[in-house]
Amino acid sequence: MSATSADTPNTLEIVLVKAGRTKISYPAELLADDGTRVVVRAPWAGDGVRDFGFVRFEKGDVFTEYYWRDRWYSVKEVRDAVGERKGWYCDITRPATLSGGRLIVEDLDLDLWRSADGTDVRRLDEDEFAESGLATTDPAAAAAAEKALDDLEHLAREGGFEALLA
């Protein structure tokens, strides 16, 4: 899939914005859009390998990504090149917006990881969130972000991801 294919009906450009700037954008295959939830699939869009210590994202990995227009998070199921599930990486975001073939998502720094077997659930980047100043500049958004992280962690620990993504 080429970077210019975002104008075809089965492709969207995913645009992740952080602190008012585009952090990354990449083409993704549109799998479903029911008006509330958008589901896409894309290969790992990062440069090289990203090793978090508890999971590695690398060339060949495939992300099935779930975005909501009415929820403060996105969930990305990560599989390796042979299709084995590594786990789910979740971003706390403002609700997604779709315009002109671009799905725009604002990253709010908080993240959650759940391993494929569910034994490793971890909250990530809470220090970055605190340093972002969102609690001062937009207290309502900060509260929504913290609630979204709590909700996702509960789902992750109780095995509710499968139902959420069905």
mmCIF file of C-alpha atoms in Angstrom:
data_model
loop_
_atom_site.group_PDB
_atom_site.id
_atom_site.type_symbol
_atom_site.label_atom_id
_atom_site.label_comp_id
_atom_site.label_asym_id
_atom_site.label_seq_id
_atom_site.Cartn_x
_atom_site.Cartn_y
_atom_site.Cartn_z
ATOM 1 C CA MET A 1 0.000 0.000 0.000
ATOM 2 C CA SER A 2 1.492 3.342 -0.975
ATOM 3 C CA ALA A 3 1.441 6.510 1.067
ATOM 4 C CA THR A 4 -0.682 8.158 -1.626
ATOM 5 C CA SER A 5 -3.418 5.555 -1.477
ATOM 6 C CA ALA A 6 -5.360 7.390 1.265
ATOM 7 C CA ASP A 7 -7.769 8.736 -1.355
ATOM 8 C CA THR A 8 -9.150 5.284 -2.194
ATOM 9 C CA PRO A 9 -12.359 4.170 -0.425
ATOM 10 C CA ASN A 10 -10.667 1.249 1.342
ATOM 11 C CA THR A 11 -7.788 3.288 2.728
ATOM 12 C CA LEU A 12 -7.507 5.988 5.364
ATOM 13 C CA GLU A 13 -4.590 8.087 6.461
ATOM 14 C CA ILE A 14 -4.162 7.742 10.221
ATOM 15 C CA VAL A 15 -2.852 10.981 11.730
ATOM 16 C CA LEU A 16 -1.639 10.923 15.330
ATOM 17 C CA VAL A 17 -1.340 14.434 16.755
ATOM 18 C CA LYS A 18 0.498 15.240 19.972
ATOM 19 C CA ALA A 19 0.885 18.691 21.510
ATOM 20 C CA GLY A 20 -0.574 20.293 18.396
ATOM 21 C CA ARG A 21 1.841 18.644 15.935
ATOM 22 C CA THR A 22 1.613 15.550 13.783
ATOM 23 C CA LYS A 23 3.596 12.840 15.546
ATOM 24 C CA ILE A 24 3.108 10.231 12.810
ATOM 25 C CA SER A 25 0.833 9.563 9.861
ATOM 26 C CA TYR A 26 0.477 6.406 7.818
ATOM 27 C CA PRO A 27 -1.926 4.695 5.432
ATOM 28 C CA ALA A 28 -4.197 1.967 6.757
ATOM 29 C CA GLU A 29 -6.718 -0.390 5.216
ATOM 30 C CA LEU A 30 -10.259 0.475 6.267
ATOM 31 C CA LEU A 31 -11.931 -2.673 7.616
ATOM 32 C CA ALA A 32 -15.119 -1.205 9.106
ATOM 33 C CA ASP A 33 -16.839 2.051 10.004
ATOM 34 C CA ASP A 34 -20.213 1.842 11.741
ATOM 35 C CA GLY A 35 -20.469 5.581 12.344
ATOM 36 C CA THR A 36 -19.085 5.311 15.885
ATOM 37 C CA ARG A 37 -16.161 2.917 15.643
ATOM 38 C CA VAL A 38 -13.572 2.815 12.844
ATOM 39 C CA VAL A 39 -11.415 -0.296 12.390
ATOM 40 C CA VAL A 40 -8.267 -0.268 10.260
ATOM 41 C CA ARG A 41 -5.282 -2.530 9.644
ATOM 42 C CA ALA A 42 -1.749 -1.361 8.973
ATOM 43 C CA PRO A 43 1.804 -2.660 9.146
ATOM 44 C CA TRP A 44 4.114 -1.286 11.835
ATOM 45 C CA ALA A 45 4.643 2.312 10.750
ATOM 46 C CA GLY A 46 7.619 3.126 12.936
ATOM 47 C CA ASP A 47 11.217 3.414 11.860
ATOM 48 C CA GLY A 48 13.083 0.235 12.761
ATOM 49 C CA VAL A 49 12.431 -1.611 16.005
ATOM 50 C CA ARG A 50 10.779 -0.092 19.072
ATOM 51 C CA ASP A 51 11.701 -2.143 22.115
ATOM 52 C CA PHE A 52 9.699 -1.265 25.216
ATOM 53 C CA GLY A 53 11.308 -4.030 27.285
ATOM 54 C CA PHE A 54 8.005 -5.877 27.625
ATOM 55 C CA VAL A 55 7.221 -5.971 23.870
ATOM 56 C CA ARG A 56 9.012 -5.170 20.606
ATOM 57 C CA PHE A 57 7.307 -3.562 17.631
ATOM 58 C CA GLU A 58 9.181 -4.330 14.439
ATOM 59 C CA LYS A 59 8.975 -4.750 10.687
ATOM 60 C CA GLY A 60 6.388 -7.386 9.825
ATOM 61 C CA ASP A 61 4.127 -6.606 12.776
ATOM 62 C CA VAL A 62 0.514 -5.898 11.855
ATOM 63 C CA PHE A 63 -1.758 -3.616 13.858
ATOM 64 C CA THR A 64 -5.546 -3.895 13.794
ATOM 65 C CA GLU A 65 -6.594 -0.556 15.225
ATOM 66 C CA TYR A 66 -9.923 0.397 16.772
ATOM 67 C CA TYR A 67 -10.880 4.066 17.067
ATOM 68 C CA TRP A 68 -14.058 5.565 18.487
ATOM 69 C CA ARG A 69 -15.714 8.880 17.777
ATOM 70 C CA ASP A 70 -17.278 8.866 21.257
ATOM 71 C CA ARG A 71 -14.552 7.368 23.486
ATOM 72 C CA TRP A 72 -11.296 8.719 24.826
ATOM 73 C CA TYR A 73 -9.074 5.864 23.669
ATOM 74 C CA SER A 74 -7.960 3.677 20.807
ATOM 75 C CA VAL A 75 -6.995 0.006 21.016
ATOM 76 C CA LYS A 76 -4.424 -1.616 18.743
ATOM 77 C CA GLU A 77 -4.165 -5.384 18.521
ATOM 78 C CA VAL A 78 -0.575 -6.247 17.623
ATOM 79 C CA ARG A 79 0.387 -9.419 15.770
ATOM 80 C CA ASP A 80 3.791 -10.541 14.554
ATOM 81 C CA ALA A 81 4.682 -11.376 10.960
ATOM 82 C CA VAL A 82 3.310 -14.937 11.270
ATOM 83 C CA GLY A 83 0.053 -13.764 12.824
ATOM 84 C CA GLU A 84 0.684 -14.573 16.484
ATOM 85 C CA ARG A 85 -0.848 -12.034 18.818
ATOM 86 C CA LYS A 86 1.661 -10.068 20.901
ATOM 87 C CA GLY A 87 -0.972 -8.094 22.776
ATOM 88 C CA TRP A 88 -2.860 -4.830 22.753
ATOM 89 C CA TYR A 89 -1.402 -1.333 22.918
ATOM 90 C CA CYS A 90 -3.940 1.299 23.929
ATOM 91 C CA ASP A 91 -3.602 5.040 23.530
ATOM 92 C CA ILE A 92 -5.611 7.472 25.594
ATOM 93 C CA THR A 93 -6.811 10.062 23.081
ATOM 94 C CA ARG A 94 -9.538 12.540 22.412
ATOM 95 C CA PRO A 95 -12.355 10.965 20.377
ATOM 96 C CA ALA A 96 -11.283 10.359 16.769
ATOM 97 C CA THR A 97 -12.479 12.526 13.901
ATOM 98 C CA LEU A 98 -12.733 11.441 10.273
ATOM 99 C CA SER A 99 -12.476 14.060 7.565
ATOM 100 C CA GLY A 100 -11.472 13.803 3.929
ATOM 101 C CA GLY A 101 -9.967 10.330 4.191
ATOM 102 C CA ARG A 102 -7.957 11.243 7.294
ATOM 103 C CA LEU A 103 -8.643 9.775 10.716
ATOM 104 C CA ILE A 104 -7.246 12.290 13.190
ATOM 105 C CA VAL A 105 -6.474 11.282 16.757
ATOM 106 C CA GLU A 106 -4.990 13.489 19.482
ATOM 107 C CA ASP A 107 -2.681 11.542 21.804
ATOM 108 C CA LEU A 108 -3.003 12.515 25.478
ATOM 109 C CA ASP A 109 0.182 10.742 26.630
ATOM 110 C CA LEU A 110 -1.393 7.976 28.739
ATOM 111 C CA ASP A 111 -1.100 4.414 27.414
ATOM 112 C CA LEU A 112 -1.913 0.867 28.472
ATOM 113 C CA TRP A 113 -0.384 -2.449 27.455
ATOM 114 C CA ARG A 114 -2.028 -5.866 27.782
ATOM 115 C CA SER A 115 -0.047 -8.948 26.781
ATOM 116 C CA ALA A 116 -1.673 -11.614 24.610
ATOM 117 C CA ASP A 117 -2.108 -13.971 27.571
ATOM 118 C CA GLY A 118 -3.423 -11.195 29.824
ATOM 119 C CA THR A 119 -0.789 -11.694 32.528
ATOM 120 C CA ASP A 120 0.929 -8.365 31.882
ATOM 121 C CA VAL A 121 -1.269 -5.268 32.147
ATOM 122 C CA ARG A 122 0.596 -2.030 32.658
ATOM 123 C CA ARG A 123 -0.168 1.658 32.665
ATOM 124 C CA LEU A 124 2.369 3.708 30.738
ATOM 125 C CA ASP A 125 3.540 7.312 30.523
ATOM 126 C CA GLU A 126 1.692 8.656 33.557
ATOM 127 C CA ASP A 127 4.704 10.897 34.213
ATOM 128 C CA GLU A 128 4.439 12.388 30.701
ATOM 129 C CA PHE A 129 0.733 12.985 31.247
ATOM 130 C CA ALA A 130 1.393 14.821 34.508
ATOM 131 C CA GLU A 131 4.119 16.927 32.834
ATOM 132 C CA SER A 132 1.847 17.798 29.889
ATOM 133 C CA GLY A 133 -0.106 20.241 32.052
ATOM 134 C CA LEU A 134 -3.452 19.057 30.672
ATOM 135 C CA ALA A 135 -4.917 18.932 34.188
ATOM 136 C CA THR A 136 -4.397 22.699 34.367
ATOM 137 C CA THR A 137 -5.101 23.730 30.770
ATOM 138 C CA ASP A 138 -8.094 21.435 30.187
ATOM 139 C CA PRO A 139 -9.260 19.803 33.432
ATOM 140 C CA ALA A 140 -12.301 18.184 31.794
ATOM 141 C CA ALA A 141 -10.120 16.486 29.162
ATOM 142 C CA ALA A 142 -7.635 15.375 31.828
ATOM 143 C CA ALA A 143 -10.450 13.832 33.872
ATOM 144 C CA ALA A 144 -11.838 12.083 30.772
ATOM 145 C CA ALA A 145 -8.361 10.743 29.945
ATOM 146 C CA GLU A 146 -7.807 9.387 33.454
ATOM 147 C CA LYS A 147 -11.250 7.757 33.461
ATOM 148 C CA ALA A 148 -10.562 6.195 30.048
ATOM 149 C CA LEU A 149 -7.305 4.705 31.346
ATOM 150 C CA ASP A 150 -9.088 3.313 34.420
ATOM 151 C CA ASP A 151 -11.859 1.839 32.227
ATOM 152 C CA LEU A 152 -9.371 0.210 29.847
ATOM 153 C CA GLU A 153 -7.316 -1.209 32.694
ATOM 154 C CA HIS A 154 -10.458 -2.746 34.187
ATOM 155 C CA LEU A 155 -11.364 -4.316 30.832
ATOM 156 C CA ALA A 156 -7.805 -5.582 30.376
ATOM 157 C CA ARG A 157 -7.667 -7.203 33.800
ATOM 158 C CA GLU A 158 -11.155 -8.699 33.567
ATOM 159 C CA GLY A 159 -10.691 -10.146 30.065
ATOM 160 C CA GLY A 160 -13.101 -7.699 28.446
ATOM 161 C CA PHE A 161 -11.039 -6.715 25.414
ATOM 162 C CA GLU A 162 -12.493 -9.422 23.214
ATOM 163 C CA ALA A 163 -16.049 -8.189 23.878
ATOM 164 C CA LEU A 164 -15.003 -4.553 23.378
ATOM 165 C CA LEU A 165 -13.479 -5.321 19.993
ATOM 166 C CA ALA A 166 -16.060 -7.815 18.719
#
